[in-house]
Short mmCIF file of C-alpha atoms in Angstrom, two decimals:
data_model
loop_
_atom_site.label_atom_id
_atom_site.label_comp_id
_atom_site.label_asym_id
_atom_site.label_seq_id
_atom_site.Cartn_x
_atom_site.Cartn_y
_atom_site.Cartn_z
CA UNK I 1 118.53 78.05 108.01
CA UNK I 2 121.76 76.37 106.94
CA UNK I 3 123.92 78.49 104.71
CA UNK I 4 126.05 76.82 102.19
CA UNK I 5 128.66 78.32 99.88
CA UNK I 6 129.19 76.94 96.27
CA UNK I 7 131.62 77.48 93.61
CA UNK I 8 129.95 79.07 90.50
CA UNK I 9 133.25 80.59 88.73
CA UNK I 10 136.59 81.50 89.60
CA UNK I 11 135.45 84.82 90.72
CA UNK I 12 131.86 83.85 91.75
CA UNK I 13 130.62 82.26 95.04
CA UNK I 14 126.80 81.05 95.33
CA UNK I 15 125.34 81.67 98.81
CA UNK I 16 122.52 79.27 99.44
CA UNK I 17 120.37 80.11 102.14
CA UNK I 18 117.20 78.04 101.59
CA UNK I 19 116.36 74.82 99.96
CA UNK I 20 112.67 75.97 99.44
CA UNK I 21 110.70 78.85 97.90
CA UNK I 22 108.99 80.91 100.68
CA UNK I 23 107.60 84.25 101.54
CA UNK I 24 109.13 83.96 104.78
CA UNK I 25 112.86 83.71 103.21
CA UNK I 26 112.79 87.27 101.97
CA UNK I 27 113.54 89.39 105.15
CA UNK I 28 116.81 86.89 105.63
CA UNK I 29 117.83 87.27 101.93
CA UNK I 30 117.40 91.16 102.21
CA UNK I 31 119.34 91.06 105.50
CA UNK I 32 122.36 88.82 103.97
CA UNK I 33 122.52 90.98 100.96
CA UNK I 34 123.14 94.15 103.25
CA UNK I 35 125.67 92.33 104.80
CA UNK I 36 127.48 90.97 101.86
CA UNK I 37 127.45 94.48 100.26
CA UNK I 38 128.87 96.12 103.36
CA UNK I 39 131.79 93.34 103.75
CA UNK I 40 132.89 93.49 100.03
CA UNK I 41 132.48 97.03 99.53
CA UNK I 42 134.26 98.00 96.52
CA UNK I 43 135.50 94.54 96.27
CA UNK I 44 132.15 93.35 95.04
CA UNK I 45 131.28 93.46 91.34
CA UNK I 46 127.88 92.22 91.42
CA UNK I 47 125.45 90.61 93.84
CA UNK I 48 122.71 88.83 92.15
CA UNK I 49 119.42 87.80 94.31
CA UNK I 50 117.08 84.88 93.58
CA UNK I 51 114.58 82.58 95.26
CA UNK I 52 116.96 81.02 97.83
CA UNK I 53 120.17 82.08 97.08
CA UNK I 54 122.38 84.98 96.42
CA UNK I 55 125.59 85.26 93.87
CA UNK I 56 128.53 86.82 94.86
CA UNK I 57 130.89 88.09 92.08
CA UNK I 58 133.44 89.61 93.34
CA UNK I 59 136.93 91.25 92.20
CA UNK I 60 139.44 88.61 91.72
CA UNK I 61 142.40 90.95 91.47
CA UNK I 62 141.33 92.38 95.07
CA UNK I 63 140.33 89.24 96.74
CA UNK I 64 141.45 85.36 96.64
CA UNK I 65 138.60 82.82 96.63
CA UNK I 66 139.86 81.94 100.12
CA UNK I 67 139.34 85.55 101.42
CA UNK I 68 136.22 85.91 99.68
CA UNK I 69 134.73 82.80 101.38
CA UNK I 70 136.08 84.30 104.50
CA UNK I 71 134.08 87.49 103.88
CA UNK I 72 130.92 85.59 103.19
CA UNK I 73 131.34 83.64 106.83
CA UNK I 74 131.63 86.83 108.38
CA UNK I 75 128.67 88.13 106.73
CA UNK I 76 126.65 85.50 107.82
CA UNK I 77 127.69 85.20 111.17
CA UNK I 78 124.99 85.80 113.80
CA UNK I 79 122.71 87.17 110.80
CA UNK I 80 119.11 88.09 111.57
CA UNK I 81 116.63 89.82 109.82
CA UNK I 82 116.18 93.42 110.15
CA UNK I 83 112.33 94.93 110.31
CA UNK I 84 113.81 98.29 108.82
CA UNK I 85 114.92 96.49 105.60
CA UNK I 86 111.72 96.78 103.62
CA UNK I 87 111.18 96.97 99.84
CA UNK I 88 108.60 99.44 98.52
CA UNK I 89 104.96 98.74 98.08
CA UNK I 90 103.60 99.04 94.33
CA UNK I 91 100.25 98.88 92.98
CA UNK I 92 99.88 97.92 89.44
CA UNK I 93 96.62 98.65 87.49
CA UNK I 94 95.47 95.51 85.56
CA UNK I 95 92.74 95.24 82.58
CA UNK I 96 91.86 91.75 83.23
CA UNK I 97 90.09 90.85 79.68
CA UNK I 98 90.21 87.60 77.69
CA UNK I 99 91.36 90.09 74.63
CA UNK I 100 94.83 90.44 76.49
CA UNK I 101 94.35 87.91 78.87
CA UNK I 102 93.27 84.85 76.83
CA UNK I 103 94.28 82.30 79.64
CA UNK I 104 91.87 83.49 81.91
CA UNK I 105 89.45 81.02 80.22
CA UNK I 106 91.73 78.51 80.62
CA UNK I 107 92.52 79.25 84.54
CA UNK I 108 88.60 79.22 85.04
CA UNK I 109 88.44 75.92 83.44
CA UNK I 110 91.00 74.39 85.50
CA UNK I 111 90.08 75.59 88.80
CA UNK I 112 86.56 75.50 88.72
CA UNK I 113 86.04 79.52 89.29
CA UNK I 114 84.25 81.93 87.28
CA UNK I 115 86.57 84.32 85.53
CA UNK I 116 85.54 86.83 87.87
CA UNK I 117 86.79 84.64 90.91
CA UNK I 118 89.87 84.26 89.01
CA UNK I 119 90.51 87.96 88.67
CA UNK I 120 89.54 88.28 92.22
CA UNK I 121 91.82 85.81 93.42
CA UNK I 122 94.63 86.90 91.61
CA UNK I 123 94.05 90.52 92.87
CA UNK I 124 93.44 89.97 96.48
CA UNK I 125 96.69 88.71 97.36
CA UNK I 126 99.88 90.79 98.13
CA UNK I 127 103.17 89.28 96.18
CA UNK I 128 106.75 89.30 97.14
CA UNK I 129 109.10 90.25 94.44
CA UNK I 130 111.29 87.40 94.59
CA UNK I 131 114.26 88.19 91.86
CA UNK I 132 114.44 89.89 88.58
CA UNK I 133 115.57 87.98 85.47
CA UNK I 134 114.66 86.89 81.91
CA UNK I 135 114.31 90.23 80.82
CA UNK I 136 115.22 93.52 81.79
CA UNK I 137 112.63 94.76 84.67
CA UNK I 138 111.20 90.84 84.64
CA UNK I 139 110.03 90.77 88.44
CA UNK I 140 109.52 87.01 89.37
CA UNK I 141 106.48 87.25 92.02
CA UNK I 142 104.41 84.80 94.13
CA UNK I 143 103.19 83.27 95.54
CA UNK I 144 99.59 82.85 93.58
CA UNK I 145 96.91 81.16 95.20
CA UNK I 146 97.38 77.16 94.62
CA UNK I 147 93.83 76.98 92.90
CA UNK I 148 95.33 79.58 90.15
CA UNK I 149 98.91 77.69 89.65
CA UNK I 150 99.28 76.34 85.99
CA UNK I 151 102.27 75.21 84.11
CA UNK I 152 103.78 77.34 81.32
CA UNK I 153 102.35 76.89 77.70
CA UNK I 154 103.52 73.75 75.85
CA UNK I 155 104.64 76.28 72.85
CA UNK I 156 105.50 79.83 74.06
CA UNK I 157 104.41 82.76 72.24
CA UNK I 158 106.71 84.50 69.76
CA UNK I 159 105.85 87.84 71.00
CA UNK I 160 104.04 88.67 74.20
CA UNK I 161 103.03 92.66 74.58
CA UNK I 162 104.61 94.70 77.03
CA UNK I 163 102.50 94.93 80.36
CA UNK I 164 101.13 91.33 79.76
CA UNK I 165 100.66 89.76 83.45
CA UNK I 166 100.67 86.48 83.51
CA UNK I 167 101.21 83.16 85.59
CA UNK I 168 103.32 80.08 85.55
CA UNK I 169 103.07 77.64 88.55
CA UNK I 170 102.83 79.54 91.67
CA UNK I 171 104.48 82.62 90.17
CA UNK I 172 103.20 85.63 88.88
CA UNK I 173 104.59 88.49 86.52
CA UNK I 174 104.17 91.51 83.96
CA UNK I 175 106.36 91.38 80.98
CA UNK I 176 108.02 94.80 80.92
CA UNK I 177 109.15 94.94 77.27
CA UNK I 178 108.02 92.72 74.02
CA UNK I 179 109.61 89.42 74.13
CA UNK I 180 108.80 85.63 73.55
CA UNK I 181 107.13 84.04 76.49
CA UNK I 182 105.10 81.01 77.48
CA UNK I 183 103.29 82.27 80.92
CA UNK I 184 99.50 82.10 81.04
CA UNK I 185 98.38 85.60 80.29
CA UNK I 186 95.32 87.05 82.13
CA UNK I 187 95.45 90.64 81.69
CA UNK I 188 97.45 93.76 80.78
CA UNK I 189 99.11 96.60 82.94
CA UNK I 190 99.67 100.19 81.56
CA UNK I 191 102.73 100.74 84.11
CA UNK I 192 106.21 101.19 82.94
CA UNK I 193 108.01 98.60 84.44
CA UNK I 194 111.21 99.01 82.61
CA UNK I 195 112.98 102.63 81.79
CA UNK I 196 116.49 103.56 81.10
CA UNK I 197 116.07 106.65 82.70
CA UNK I 198 114.95 105.34 86.09
CA UNK I 199 117.56 104.66 88.77
CA UNK I 200 118.17 100.78 88.69
CA UNK I 201 115.59 100.55 85.36
CA UNK I 202 113.29 98.36 86.85
CA UNK I 203 110.27 99.60 88.66
CA UNK I 204 110.31 96.80 91.06
CA UNK I 205 113.29 95.29 93.10
CA UNK I 206 113.69 91.87 95.08
CA UNK I 207 111.95 92.48 98.30
CA UNK I 208 109.43 94.73 97.05
CA UNK I 209 105.46 93.74 97.58
CA UNK I 210 103.07 94.12 94.60
CA UNK I 211 99.49 94.38 94.44
CA UNK I 212 97.29 94.03 91.33
CA UNK I 213 94.11 96.39 90.91
CA UNK I 214 91.57 95.51 88.43
CA UNK I 215 90.46 98.49 86.21
CA UNK I 216 88.29 98.65 83.34
CA UNK I 217 88.99 99.16 79.71
CA UNK I 218 88.32 103.25 80.05
CA UNK I 219 90.61 103.60 82.84
CA UNK I 220 93.34 101.27 81.15
CA UNK I 221 93.44 103.33 78.12
CA UNK I 222 93.42 106.66 80.25
CA UNK I 223 96.48 105.21 81.86
CA UNK I 224 98.09 104.85 78.67
CA UNK I 225 97.37 101.28 78.08
CA UNK I 226 97.83 99.16 74.98
CA UNK I 227 94.52 97.41 74.25
CA UNK I 228 95.33 95.91 70.78
CA UNK I 229 94.13 92.38 71.14
CA UNK I 230 96.69 89.76 71.62
CA UNK I 231 95.95 87.85 68.56
CA UNK I 232 96.44 91.09 66.23
CA UNK I 233 100.13 91.64 67.53
CA UNK I 234 101.11 88.00 66.75
#
């Protein structure tokens, strides 16, 4: 790891820890985040983690750019992952069905797997939450099995139902709110992913891990899921 600091704006610096996305990055990203929060303290306005970077937005009235760079160097000095720094583990129930996951058939065709095998392959793996973005509470997770990797749709949908679970390349995610979207939809979760009354709003945070647990239609409804077919909601 060879960290680099890049200027993003007059009061923002980007700390680039890695050049490639990998699950093994996350312990280092979490450790760097903790160090940066500690050294900047009240002079930190926001810290935005991504797959390989941390954007440091600092108080320009309290620090000069040079001083901010010095604090970053201090935070990264002798950096090492901390086994105690682990995120929460989540299990999200998912109803995998063609009526709410129309790309199940497409992924089956692309991969050569049956629909049941696609479901099993997706739900057998534990995923790392790398970053939040796109919409409030939208957690980018990975990495899905290479056999399921698929590009985004050529034409995004104008309306994707909250709770919809999808795949884009080797990422997977669940839409926390109704929004446009171009991911390959394979199911739907009844979990409440974004809640203004929750501390931090989002159910998931970078560093958390997620497993998707298949449920049948009856359990999905009992958990409060919306089974309206996607076509009927477009």
